[in-house]
Amino acid sequence: MADITNILTHLDDEDRARFTQAVSAIGKAFEAHTSVAVDPESITGLRAVRDHVLTGGAVELDLAAAIEELEQAPEISNKLIAARVKVAELNKITSDTANMSRQQRMNYAREMGLDKPRPDTTSAMTRNEHDAVLAQLSPIQRMNYARRHGLV
């Protein structure tokens, strides 16, 4: 079947709005269901979107079928697997450290290599920019900030 984006140029404004709304709704529903964000380009080719838009809304948007179809796409299924692995790792760390003292948790973190800066907190800030932020914080906040950003 032809790409829906090419067909949209020949449809009216209501159909284009319906298309945009359908892609948005599927993206939000998929992220709520799986906690993985999906590129809208991946959603545009789904059968549920085509059916809903080309029928002028007569066919209801089938979110369940769209989510299932997205989960089967190779590039998205790899993201899902990575997200599930990350959740499993976090759950293991949480269960392992649940009944530990503060010192035991610190030792556990060091042994497991968890005392390094996290990739989601590394930034493009220079050391001088970090120092300017540190100067505005209380001593406890400075220590937390420095640890979080790998400055100590």
CSV table of C-alpha atoms in Angstrom, one decimal:
chain,number,residue,atom,x,y,z
A,1,MET,CA,0.0,0.0,0.0
A,2,ALA,CA,1.2,3.5,-0.7
A,3,ASP,CA,2.6,5.6,2.1
A,4,ILE,CA,-0.2,7.4,4.0
A,5,THR,CA,1.8,10.6,4.1
A,6,ASN,CA,1.7,10.8,0.3
A,7,ILE,CA,-2.1,10.2,0.3
A,8,LEU,CA,-2.7,12.9,2.9
A,9,THR,CA,-1.8,15.6,0.4
A,10,HIS,CA,-4.9,14.6,-1.5
A,11,LEU,CA,-7.2,14.5,1.5
A,12,ASP,CA,-9.0,17.4,3.3
A,13,ASP,CA,-8.0,19.2,6.5
A,14,GLU,CA,-10.2,17.0,8.7
A,15,ASP,CA,-8.4,13.9,7.5
A,16,ARG,CA,-5.0,15.5,8.1
A,17,ALA,CA,-6.1,16.5,11.6
A,18,ARG,CA,-7.4,13.0,12.2
A,19,PHE,CA,-4.1,11.6,11.1
A,20,THR,CA,-2.1,13.9,13.4
A,21,GLN,CA,-4.5,13.1,16.3
A,22,ALA,CA,-4.2,9.3,15.7
A,23,VAL,CA,-0.4,9.3,15.6
A,24,SER,CA,-0.3,11.4,18.8
A,25,ALA,CA,-2.8,9.1,20.5
A,26,ILE,CA,-1.0,5.9,19.6
A,27,GLY,CA,2.4,7.4,20.6
A,28,LYS,CA,1.0,8.5,24.1
A,29,ALA,CA,-0.8,5.1,24.6
A,30,PHE,CA,2.3,3.2,23.6
A,31,GLU,CA,4.5,5.2,26.0
A,32,ALA,CA,2.0,4.8,28.8
A,33,HIS,CA,1.8,1.1,28.2
A,34,THR,CA,5.5,0.3,27.8
A,35,SER,CA,7.4,3.4,29.1
A,36,VAL,CA,9.2,3.6,25.7
A,37,ALA,CA,8.9,6.6,23.5
A,38,VAL,CA,8.4,5.9,19.8
A,39,ASP,CA,9.3,8.1,16.9
A,40,PRO,CA,6.1,9.3,15.1
A,41,GLU,CA,7.6,8.1,11.8
A,42,SER,CA,7.2,4.5,13.1
A,43,ILE,CA,3.6,5.1,13.8
A,44,THR,CA,2.5,6.6,10.5
A,45,GLY,CA,2.7,3.3,8.6
A,46,LEU,CA,0.5,1.3,11.0
A,47,ARG,CA,-2.6,-0.4,9.7
A,48,ALA,CA,-4.8,1.2,12.5
A,49,VAL,CA,-3.8,4.7,11.4
A,50,ARG,CA,-4.4,4.0,7.7
A,51,ASP,CA,-7.8,2.4,8.4
A,52,HIS,CA,-8.9,5.2,10.7
A,53,VAL,CA,-7.8,8.1,8.4
A,54,LEU,CA,-8.8,6.6,5.0
A,55,THR,CA,-12.3,5.8,6.2
A,56,GLY,CA,-12.8,9.3,7.5
A,57,GLY,CA,-13.0,8.1,11.1
A,58,ALA,CA,-15.7,5.5,10.4
A,59,VAL,CA,-13.3,2.8,11.6
A,60,GLU,CA,-12.4,3.6,15.2
A,61,LEU,CA,-8.7,3.9,16.0
A,62,ASP,CA,-7.7,0.5,17.4
A,63,LEU,CA,-5.1,1.4,20.0
A,64,ALA,CA,-4.6,-2.2,21.2
A,65,ALA,CA,-3.8,-3.4,17.6
A,66,ALA,CA,-1.6,-0.4,17.0
A,67,ILE,CA,0.4,-1.1,20.2
A,68,GLU,CA,0.7,-4.8,19.3
A,69,GLU,CA,1.9,-3.9,15.8
A,70,LEU,CA,4.5,-1.5,17.2
A,71,GLU,CA,5.8,-4.1,19.6
A,72,GLN,CA,6.5,-6.4,16.7
A,73,ALA,CA,8.6,-3.8,14.8
A,74,PRO,CA,12.3,-4.8,15.1
A,75,GLU,CA,13.6,-1.4,16.0
A,76,ILE,CA,11.0,-0.9,18.7
A,77,SER,CA,11.2,-4.4,20.1
A,78,ASN,CA,14.9,-3.8,20.7
A,79,LYS,CA,14.1,-0.7,22.7
A,80,LEU,CA,11.5,-2.6,24.7
A,81,ILE,CA,14.0,-5.3,25.5
A,82,ALA,CA,16.6,-2.7,26.6
A,83,ALA,CA,14.0,-1.0,28.8
A,84,ARG,CA,12.9,-4.3,30.4
A,85,VAL,CA,16.5,-5.2,31.1
A,86,LYS,CA,17.1,-1.8,32.8
A,87,VAL,CA,14.0,-2.2,34.9
A,88,ALA,CA,15.1,-5.7,35.9
A,89,GLU,CA,18.6,-4.4,36.9
A,90,LEU,CA,17.0,-1.7,39.0
A,91,ASN,CA,14.7,-4.1,40.7
A,92,LYS,CA,17.6,-6.4,41.5
A,93,ILE,CA,19.6,-3.6,43.0
A,94,THR,CA,16.6,-2.5,45.0
A,95,SER,CA,15.9,-6.0,46.3
A,96,ASP,CA,19.6,-6.6,47.1
A,97,THR,CA,20.0,-3.4,49.1
A,98,ALA,CA,16.6,-3.4,50.8
A,99,ASN,CA,17.8,-4.5,54.2
A,100,MET,CA,21.3,-3.2,54.1
A,101,SER,CA,22.8,-0.5,56.3
A,102,ARG,CA,24.0,2.7,54.8
A,103,GLN,CA,27.6,1.5,54.9
A,104,GLN,CA,26.7,-1.9,53.3
A,105,ARG,CA,24.8,0.0,50.5
A,106,MET,CA,27.9,2.1,49.9
A,107,ASN,CA,30.1,-0.9,49.7
A,108,TYR,CA,27.6,-2.7,47.4
A,109,ALA,CA,27.6,0.3,45.1
A,110,ARG,CA,31.3,0.4,45.0
A,111,GLU,CA,31.6,-3.3,44.3
A,112,MET,CA,29.0,-3.2,41.5
A,113,GLY,CA,30.5,-0.1,39.9
A,114,LEU,CA,27.5,2.0,40.8
A,115,ASP,CA,29.5,4.8,42.3
A,116,LYS,CA,30.4,6.2,38.9
A,117,PRO,CA,28.5,9.1,37.3
A,118,ARG,CA,25.3,7.9,35.6
A,119,PRO,CA,25.1,8.5,31.8
A,120,ASP,CA,21.8,10.4,32.2
A,121,THR,CA,23.4,13.0,34.5
A,122,THR,CA,26.6,13.7,32.5
A,123,SER,CA,26.4,17.0,30.8
A,124,ALA,CA,28.3,19.3,28.5
A,125,MET,CA,29.0,21.7,31.4
A,126,THR,CA,32.6,22.7,31.9
A,127,ARG,CA,34.3,22.4,35.3
A,128,ASN,CA,34.0,26.2,35.8
A,129,GLU,CA,30.2,26.0,35.2
A,130,HIS,CA,30.0,23.2,37.8
A,131,ASP,CA,32.0,25.2,40.2
A,132,ALA,CA,29.7,28.2,39.8
A,133,VAL,CA,26.7,25.9,40.6
A,134,LEU,CA,28.6,24.4,43.6
A,135,ALA,CA,29.3,27.9,45.0
A,136,GLN,CA,25.5,28.5,45.4
A,137,LEU,CA,24.7,25.3,47.3
A,138,SER,CA,24.9,24.3,50.9
A,139,PRO,CA,27.6,21.9,52.0
A,140,ILE,CA,25.3,18.8,51.9
A,141,GLN,CA,23.9,19.9,48.5
A,142,ARG,CA,27.4,20.4,47.2
A,143,MET,CA,28.4,16.9,48.1
A,144,ASN,CA,25.3,15.4,46.5
A,145,TYR,CA,25.8,17.5,43.4
A,146,ALA,CA,29.5,16.6,43.1
A,147,ARG,CA,28.7,12.9,43.5
A,148,ARG,CA,25.9,13.0,41.0
A,149,HIS,CA,28.0,14.7,38.4
A,150,GLY,CA,31.2,12.7,39.1
A,151,LEU,CA,33.2,15.6,40.4
A,152,VAL,CA,34.6,13.8,43.4
